[in-house]
């Protein structure tokens, strides 16, 4: 799959929040970089004012690879509900994805 196809499908999937009336606000920002790389930043404010943040770094030079990602879902007051990312931590965690 090409980088542009992946980004278009990813955006279409997230737009379903709007299509189904689940979001108040939707912002999808992508930056295409040289070498078939992209950075995405997404903010979705849901109807209950909770917020989903998605960040990703994608490379597609030889094959499509999601090199780094972070998903944060929090209440309207900023209290974290869910977090999932593949960032390196110190001290090390037993798994890279957490």
PDB file of C-alpha atoms in Angstrom:
ATOM      1  CA  UNK A   1       0.000   0.000   0.000  1.00  0.00           C
ATOM      2  CA  UNK A   2       1.317   3.443  -0.830  1.00  0.00           C
ATOM      3  CA  UNK A   3       1.821   6.126   1.785  1.00  0.00           C
ATOM      4  CA  UNK A   4      -0.870   8.341   0.244  1.00  0.00           C
ATOM      5  CA  UNK A   5      -3.365   5.473   0.176  1.00  0.00           C
ATOM      6  CA  UNK A   6      -2.649   4.652   3.823  1.00  0.00           C
ATOM      7  CA  UNK A   7      -3.090   8.274   4.903  1.00  0.00           C
ATOM      8  CA  UNK A   8      -6.335   8.626   2.941  1.00  0.00           C
ATOM      9  CA  UNK A   9      -7.765   5.451   4.481  1.00  0.00           C
ATOM     10  CA  UNK A  10      -6.643   6.433   7.964  1.00  0.00           C
ATOM     11  CA  UNK A  11      -8.346   9.807   7.603  1.00  0.00           C
ATOM     12  CA  UNK A  12     -11.533   8.228   6.201  1.00  0.00           C
ATOM     13  CA  UNK A  13     -11.698   5.851   9.158  1.00  0.00           C
ATOM     14  CA  UNK A  14     -11.389   8.729  11.635  1.00  0.00           C
ATOM     15  CA  UNK A  15     -13.941  10.842   9.775  1.00  0.00           C
ATOM     16  CA  UNK A  16     -16.536   8.247  10.753  1.00  0.00           C
ATOM     17  CA  UNK A  17     -16.604   9.927  14.185  1.00  0.00           C
ATOM     18  CA  UNK A  18     -18.083  12.960  12.403  1.00  0.00           C
ATOM     19  CA  UNK A  19     -20.224  10.915  10.019  1.00  0.00           C
ATOM     20  CA  UNK A  20     -21.960   9.147  12.903  1.00  0.00           C
ATOM     21  CA  UNK A  21     -22.328  12.293  15.021  1.00  0.00           C
ATOM     22  CA  UNK A  22     -19.849  11.226  17.721  1.00  0.00           C
ATOM     23  CA  UNK A  23     -17.512  14.218  17.444  1.00  0.00           C
ATOM     24  CA  UNK A  24     -17.795  17.946  17.988  1.00  0.00           C
ATOM     25  CA  UNK A  25     -14.432  18.761  16.424  1.00  0.00           C
ATOM     26  CA  UNK A  26     -12.048  16.914  14.126  1.00  0.00           C
ATOM     27  CA  UNK A  27      -8.576  18.026  13.032  1.00  0.00           C
ATOM     28  CA  UNK A  28      -6.317  15.866  10.864  1.00  0.00           C
ATOM     29  CA  UNK A  29      -2.914  17.278  10.016  1.00  0.00           C
ATOM     30  CA  UNK A  30      -0.417  15.406   7.888  1.00  0.00           C
ATOM     31  CA  UNK A  31       3.045  16.435   6.845  1.00  0.00           C
ATOM     32  CA  UNK A  32       4.589  14.576   3.929  1.00  0.00           C
ATOM     33  CA  UNK A  33       8.370  14.543   4.172  1.00  0.00           C
ATOM     34  CA  UNK A  34      11.085  13.604   1.692  1.00  0.00           C
ATOM     35  CA  UNK A  35      11.935   9.927   1.405  1.00  0.00           C
ATOM     36  CA  UNK A  36       8.296   8.801   1.510  1.00  0.00           C
ATOM     37  CA  UNK A  37       7.790   9.710   5.149  1.00  0.00           C
ATOM     38  CA  UNK A  38       4.859  11.321   6.912  1.00  0.00           C
ATOM     39  CA  UNK A  39       3.939  12.711  10.299  1.00  0.00           C
ATOM     40  CA  UNK A  40       0.300  12.782  11.376  1.00  0.00           C
ATOM     41  CA  UNK A  41      -1.343  14.662  14.230  1.00  0.00           C
ATOM     42  CA  UNK A  42      -5.022  14.133  14.912  1.00  0.00           C
ATOM     43  CA  UNK A  43      -7.358  15.656  17.466  1.00  0.00           C
ATOM     44  CA  UNK A  44     -10.920  14.437  17.870  1.00  0.00           C
ATOM     45  CA  UNK A  45     -13.182  16.076  20.463  1.00  0.00           C
ATOM     46  CA  UNK A  46     -16.124  13.786  21.123  1.00  0.00           C
ATOM     47  CA  UNK A  47     -19.654  14.904  21.994  1.00  0.00           C
ATOM     48  CA  UNK A  48     -19.003  14.329  25.727  1.00  0.00           C
ATOM     49  CA  UNK A  49     -15.962  16.672  25.395  1.00  0.00           C
ATOM     50  CA  UNK A  50     -13.450  13.872  25.901  1.00  0.00           C
ATOM     51  CA  UNK A  51     -10.491  14.116  23.525  1.00  0.00           C
ATOM     52  CA  UNK A  52      -8.604  11.574  21.437  1.00  0.00           C
ATOM     53  CA  UNK A  53      -5.104  12.545  20.297  1.00  0.00           C
ATOM     54  CA  UNK A  54      -3.212  10.491  17.730  1.00  0.00           C
ATOM     55  CA  UNK A  55       0.362  11.062  16.627  1.00  0.00           C
ATOM     56  CA  UNK A  56       2.286   8.946  14.182  1.00  0.00           C
ATOM     57  CA  UNK A  57       5.476   8.781  12.195  1.00  0.00           C
ATOM     58  CA  UNK A  58       5.236   6.630   9.069  1.00  0.00           C
ATOM     59  CA  UNK A  59       7.822   5.576   6.512  1.00  0.00           C
ATOM     60  CA  UNK A  60       7.106   3.927   3.182  1.00  0.00           C
ATOM     61  CA  UNK A  61      10.400   3.883   1.353  1.00  0.00           C
ATOM     62  CA  UNK A  62      10.495   0.122   0.841  1.00  0.00           C
ATOM     63  CA  UNK A  63       7.373  -0.981   2.693  1.00  0.00           C
ATOM     64  CA  UNK A  64       4.837   0.807   4.843  1.00  0.00           C
ATOM     65  CA  UNK A  65       6.079   1.000   8.434  1.00  0.00           C
ATOM     66  CA  UNK A  66       4.618   2.837  11.391  1.00  0.00           C
ATOM     67  CA  UNK A  67       7.808   3.787  13.189  1.00  0.00           C
ATOM     68  CA  UNK A  68       6.359   5.694  16.123  1.00  0.00           C
ATOM     69  CA  UNK A  69       2.842   6.239  17.398  1.00  0.00           C
ATOM     70  CA  UNK A  70       0.941   7.506  20.394  1.00  0.00           C
ATOM     71  CA  UNK A  71      -2.774   7.347  21.193  1.00  0.00           C
ATOM     72  CA  UNK A  72      -4.075   9.385  24.110  1.00  0.00           C
ATOM     73  CA  UNK A  73      -7.695   9.483  25.206  1.00  0.00           C
ATOM     74  CA  UNK A  74      -8.607  11.808  28.032  1.00  0.00           C
ATOM     75  CA  UNK A  75     -11.580  13.306  29.804  1.00  0.00           C
ATOM     76  CA  UNK A  76     -12.501  16.935  29.207  1.00  0.00           C
ATOM     77  CA  UNK A  77     -10.647  17.935  32.400  1.00  0.00           C
ATOM     78  CA  UNK A  78      -7.434  16.342  31.076  1.00  0.00           C
ATOM     79  CA  UNK A  79      -7.599  13.177  33.211  1.00  0.00           C
ATOM     80  CA  UNK A  80      -6.092  10.318  31.219  1.00  0.00           C
ATOM     81  CA  UNK A  81      -8.461   7.477  30.288  1.00  0.00           C
ATOM     82  CA  UNK A  82      -6.221   5.509  27.950  1.00  0.00           C
ATOM     83  CA  UNK A  83      -2.718   5.803  26.576  1.00  0.00           C
ATOM     84  CA  UNK A  84      -0.916   3.530  24.149  1.00  0.00           C
ATOM     85  CA  UNK A  85       2.413   4.215  22.471  1.00  0.00           C
ATOM     86  CA  UNK A  86       5.704   2.662  21.441  1.00  0.00           C
ATOM     87  CA  UNK A  87       8.047   5.271  22.936  1.00  0.00           C
ATOM     88  CA  UNK A  88      11.205   4.114  24.682  1.00  0.00           C
ATOM     89  CA  UNK A  89      11.096   4.529  28.447  1.00  0.00           C
ATOM     90  CA  UNK A  90      13.680   4.603  31.174  1.00  0.00           C
ATOM     91  CA  UNK A  91      13.767   2.375  33.050  1.00  0.00           C
ATOM     92  CA  UNK A  92      12.901  -0.051  30.307  1.00  0.00           C
ATOM     93  CA  UNK A  93       9.488  -1.671  30.254  1.00  0.00           C
ATOM     94  CA  UNK A  94       9.062  -5.374  29.473  1.00  0.00           C
ATOM     95  CA  UNK A  95       7.445  -4.595  26.124  1.00  0.00           C
ATOM     96  CA  UNK A  96       8.095  -1.781  23.649  1.00  0.00           C
ATOM     97  CA  UNK A  97       4.400  -1.345  22.933  1.00  0.00           C
ATOM     98  CA  UNK A  98       2.475  -0.316  26.001  1.00  0.00           C
TER      99      UNK A  98
END
